[in-house]
Amino acid sequence: MTTTANPDRVRLLVVDDDPLVRSALVLMLGGQQDLTVVGEASDGREALRRVDELHPTVVLMDIRMPRMSGLEATRALHQRPDPPHVIVLTTFDADEHVLGALAAGADGFLLKDTPPPQILEAIRAVADGDPMLSPSVTRTLIDRIRDDSGDDREDVARARLGVLTGREQDVALAVGRGLTNAEIARELHLSVPTVKAHVSRLFDKLQVTNRVQIAICVHDAGLV
């Protein structure tokens, strides 16, 4: 697949072991003014090679695939410097898949029955540094936090947040509330680049790979 290089476009790699699903996604997502489908892959191993070749901004990643699953591929990508953003797209929303994908470093988790406009919105959001979850996935996370809460868990989360500066804690709490960078900037009277810099420091200090993990830490601490 040939594409025209344009730094302003989101470069998308579609990864799914079903050729019909891949074709449908490419057809559905192609033709956008701000997005280019740069390639496809049929499993996790091929996805890693294609990322090296094509340098996508966002990878739309299936979970269940032969040879290497989407979770394994996502984990491998996020061990590299400057990895692409990953949105996991699957037919399943069971807890182990949601938490496994987020723990592996995914920036978004969508079900395959998500309407096309929402998939496009998610791709654009994660390309801009904001996570995106299907509503049912958000409910799964909330239920997990409620069911798996405890004193030890809260103490650990509060200790992790305790290393942050006051402004970093403000940003972490805003992330925990699900605010985007632009919304955080407006609420805290900061510029968007400053918010992004704070979020990057949160990644380092909390030893996480995405904003959703920051939100989980804030929820575990009982602060939202």
Coordinates of C-alpha atoms in Angstrom, one line a residue:
M1 CA 0.0 0.0 0.0
T2 CA 1.4 3.4 -1.0
T3 CA 0.6 6.6 0.8
T4 CA 1.5 10.2 0.5
A5 CA 3.7 11.5 3.3
N6 CA 2.1 14.2 5.2
P7 CA 3.2 15.1 8.8
D8 CA -0.2 16.6 9.6
R9 CA -2.0 13.3 8.9
V10 CA -2.5 10.5 11.5
R11 CA -0.8 7.4 10.1
L12 CA -2.8 4.3 10.9
L13 CA -1.8 0.6 10.8
V14 CA -4.7 -1.9 10.9
V15 CA -3.9 -5.2 12.6
D16 CA -6.4 -8.1 12.5
D17 CA -6.1 -11.8 11.5
D18 CA -9.4 -11.7 9.6
P19 CA -8.8 -10.3 6.1
L20 CA -12.5 -9.3 5.8
V21 CA -12.4 -7.3 9.0
R22 CA -9.2 -5.6 7.8
S23 CA -10.7 -4.7 4.5
A24 CA -13.8 -3.4 6.1
L25 CA -11.8 -1.2 8.5
V26 CA -9.5 0.1 5.7
L27 CA -12.6 0.9 3.6
M28 CA -14.4 2.5 6.5
L29 CA -11.4 4.6 7.8
G30 CA -9.8 5.5 4.5
G31 CA -10.6 8.8 2.7
Q32 CA -10.4 11.0 5.8
Q33 CA -8.6 14.3 5.3
D34 CA -6.6 14.0 8.4
L35 CA -5.9 10.2 8.4
T36 CA -4.1 7.8 6.2
V37 CA -4.2 4.0 6.4
V38 CA -0.5 3.3 5.8
G39 CA -0.7 -0.5 6.0
E40 CA -2.2 -3.7 7.4
A41 CA -0.9 -6.8 9.4
S42 CA -2.4 -10.2 10.1
D43 CA -0.8 -10.9 13.4
G44 CA 1.3 -9.4 16.2
R45 CA 4.7 -10.4 14.7
E46 CA 3.8 -8.9 11.3
A47 CA 2.5 -5.8 13.2
L48 CA 5.9 -5.3 14.8
R49 CA 7.7 -5.5 11.4
R50 CA 5.2 -3.2 9.8
V51 CA 5.6 -0.6 12.6
D52 CA 9.3 -0.6 11.9
E53 CA 8.7 -0.1 8.1
L54 CA 5.8 2.3 8.2
H55 CA 6.2 4.3 11.4
P56 CA 2.4 4.7 12.1
T57 CA 1.0 7.2 14.6
V58 CA -1.7 4.8 15.7
V59 CA -2.1 1.1 15.6
L60 CA -5.6 -0.4 15.6
M61 CA -4.9 -3.8 17.2
D62 CA -7.0 -7.0 17.4
I63 CA -6.4 -9.0 20.6
R64 CA -6.9 -12.7 19.6
M65 CA -4.5 -13.5 16.7
P66 CA -2.2 -16.5 15.8
R67 CA 1.5 -16.5 16.4
M68 CA 1.5 -13.4 18.5
S69 CA -1.6 -11.8 20.2
G70 CA -2.4 -8.2 20.2
L71 CA -1.6 -8.0 23.9
E72 CA 1.9 -9.4 23.3
A73 CA 2.5 -7.1 20.4
T74 CA 1.3 -4.0 22.3
R75 CA 3.6 -4.9 25.2
A76 CA 6.5 -5.3 22.8
L77 CA 5.8 -2.0 21.1
H78 CA 5.7 -0.1 24.4
Q79 CA 9.1 -1.4 25.4
R80 CA 10.5 0.5 22.4
P81 CA 11.5 4.1 22.4
D82 CA 8.9 6.4 21.0
P83 CA 6.2 3.7 20.4
P84 CA 3.0 4.4 18.4
H85 CA -0.3 4.8 20.2
V86 CA -2.3 1.5 20.3
I87 CA -6.1 1.1 20.3
V88 CA -7.2 -2.4 21.0
L89 CA -10.2 -3.3 18.9
T90 CA -12.0 -6.6 19.9
T91 CA -15.3 -8.4 20.2
F92 CA -14.7 -9.1 23.8
D93 CA -15.0 -6.8 26.9
A94 CA -14.1 -9.3 29.6
D95 CA -12.1 -7.9 32.5
E96 CA -8.9 -9.8 31.7
H97 CA -8.9 -8.3 28.2
V98 CA -9.5 -4.8 29.3
L99 CA -7.0 -4.8 32.1
G100 CA -4.5 -6.9 30.1
A101 CA -4.6 -4.4 27.3
L102 CA -4.2 -1.4 29.6
A103 CA -1.4 -3.1 31.5
A104 CA 0.3 -3.8 28.2
G105 CA 0.3 -0.1 27.4
A106 CA -2.8 0.4 25.2
D107 CA -4.1 3.9 24.8
G108 CA -7.6 2.9 23.9
F109 CA -10.0 -0.1 24.0
L110 CA -12.9 -0.3 21.7
L111 CA -15.4 -3.0 20.8
K112 CA -15.8 -4.0 17.2
D113 CA -19.4 -3.0 17.2
T114 CA -18.4 0.6 18.0
P115 CA -20.0 2.9 15.4
P116 CA -17.4 4.2 12.8
P117 CA -17.6 7.8 13.9
Q118 CA -16.6 6.8 17.4
I119 CA -13.7 4.7 16.1
L120 CA -12.5 7.7 14.1
E121 CA -12.9 9.9 17.2
A122 CA -10.9 7.5 19.2
I123 CA -8.1 7.4 16.6
R124 CA -7.9 11.2 16.6
A125 CA -8.0 11.4 20.4
V126 CA -5.2 8.9 21.1
A127 CA -3.1 10.5 18.3
D128 CA -3.4 13.7 20.3
G129 CA -2.4 12.0 23.6
D130 CA -5.9 11.4 25.0
P131 CA -7.1 7.8 25.9
M132 CA -10.4 6.5 24.5
L133 CA -12.5 3.7 25.9
S134 CA -15.9 2.3 24.9
P135 CA -18.6 3.1 27.5
S136 CA -18.9 -0.6 28.4
V137 CA -15.2 -0.7 29.0
T138 CA -15.3 2.3 31.2
R139 CA -18.0 0.5 33.3
T140 CA -15.8 -2.6 33.5
L141 CA -13.0 -0.5 34.9
I142 CA -15.2 1.2 37.4
D143 CA -16.7 -2.1 38.6
R144 CA -13.2 -3.5 38.9
I145 CA -12.1 -0.6 41.0
R146 CA -15.1 -1.0 43.3
D147 CA -14.8 -4.8 43.6
D148 CA -11.0 -4.9 44.1
S149 CA -10.6 -2.0 46.5
G150 CA -9.0 -2.3 49.9
D151 CA -6.9 -0.5 52.4
D152 CA -3.5 -1.9 51.1
R153 CA -4.5 -0.9 47.6
E154 CA -5.5 2.6 48.6
D155 CA -2.3 3.1 50.7
V156 CA -0.1 2.0 47.8
A157 CA -1.8 4.3 45.4
R158 CA -1.6 7.3 47.8
A159 CA 2.1 6.6 48.4
R160 CA 2.7 6.6 44.6
L161 CA 0.8 9.9 44.2
G162 CA 2.7 11.4 47.2
V163 CA 5.9 11.8 45.1
L164 CA 4.1 14.3 42.8
T165 CA 4.3 18.0 43.1
G166 CA 1.1 19.9 43.9
R167 CA 0.5 20.9 40.2
E168 CA 1.3 17.3 39.1
Q169 CA -1.3 16.0 41.5
D170 CA -3.8 18.5 40.1
V171 CA -3.2 17.2 36.6
A172 CA -3.3 13.6 37.8
L173 CA -6.7 14.2 39.5
A174 CA -8.0 15.8 36.3
V175 CA -6.8 12.8 34.3
G176 CA -8.6 10.6 36.8
R177 CA -11.8 12.4 36.1
G178 CA -11.4 11.7 32.4
L179 CA -10.6 15.2 31.2
T180 CA -8.7 15.7 27.9
N181 CA -5.6 17.8 27.7
A182 CA -7.5 20.8 26.4
E183 CA -10.1 20.5 29.2
I184 CA -7.3 20.2 31.8
A185 CA -5.6 23.3 30.4
R186 CA -8.8 25.3 30.6
E187 CA -9.6 24.2 34.2
L188 CA -6.1 24.7 35.5
H189 CA -5.3 27.8 33.4
L190 CA -2.4 26.2 31.7
S191 CA -1.3 25.9 28.1
V192 CA -1.9 22.5 26.4
P193 CA 1.8 22.0 25.9
T194 CA 2.3 22.5 29.6
V195 CA -0.4 20.0 30.4
K196 CA 1.3 17.5 28.0
A197 CA 4.6 18.1 29.8
H198 CA 3.0 17.4 33.2
V199 CA 1.4 14.2 31.9
S200 CA 4.8 13.0 30.5
R201 CA 6.3 13.6 34.0
L202 CA 3.4 11.6 35.5
F203 CA 4.3 8.7 33.3
D204 CA 7.8 8.7 34.6
K205 CA 7.1 9.3 38.3
L206 CA 4.2 6.8 38.5
Q207 CA 5.9 4.3 36.2
V208 CA 2.9 3.9 33.9
T209 CA 2.6 3.8 30.1
N210 CA -0.7 5.6 29.5
R211 CA -3.3 8.0 31.0
V212 CA -5.7 5.3 31.9
Q213 CA -3.2 3.8 34.3
I214 CA -2.9 7.2 35.9
A215 CA -6.7 7.3 36.3
I216 CA -6.7 3.9 37.9
C217 CA -4.1 5.0 40.4
V218 CA -6.1 8.1 41.2
H219 CA -9.3 5.9 41.7
D220 CA -7.4 3.4 43.8
A221 CA -6.3 6.2 46.1
G222 CA -9.9 7.1 46.6
L223 CA -9.5 10.6 45.2
V224 CA -12.1 10.5 42.5

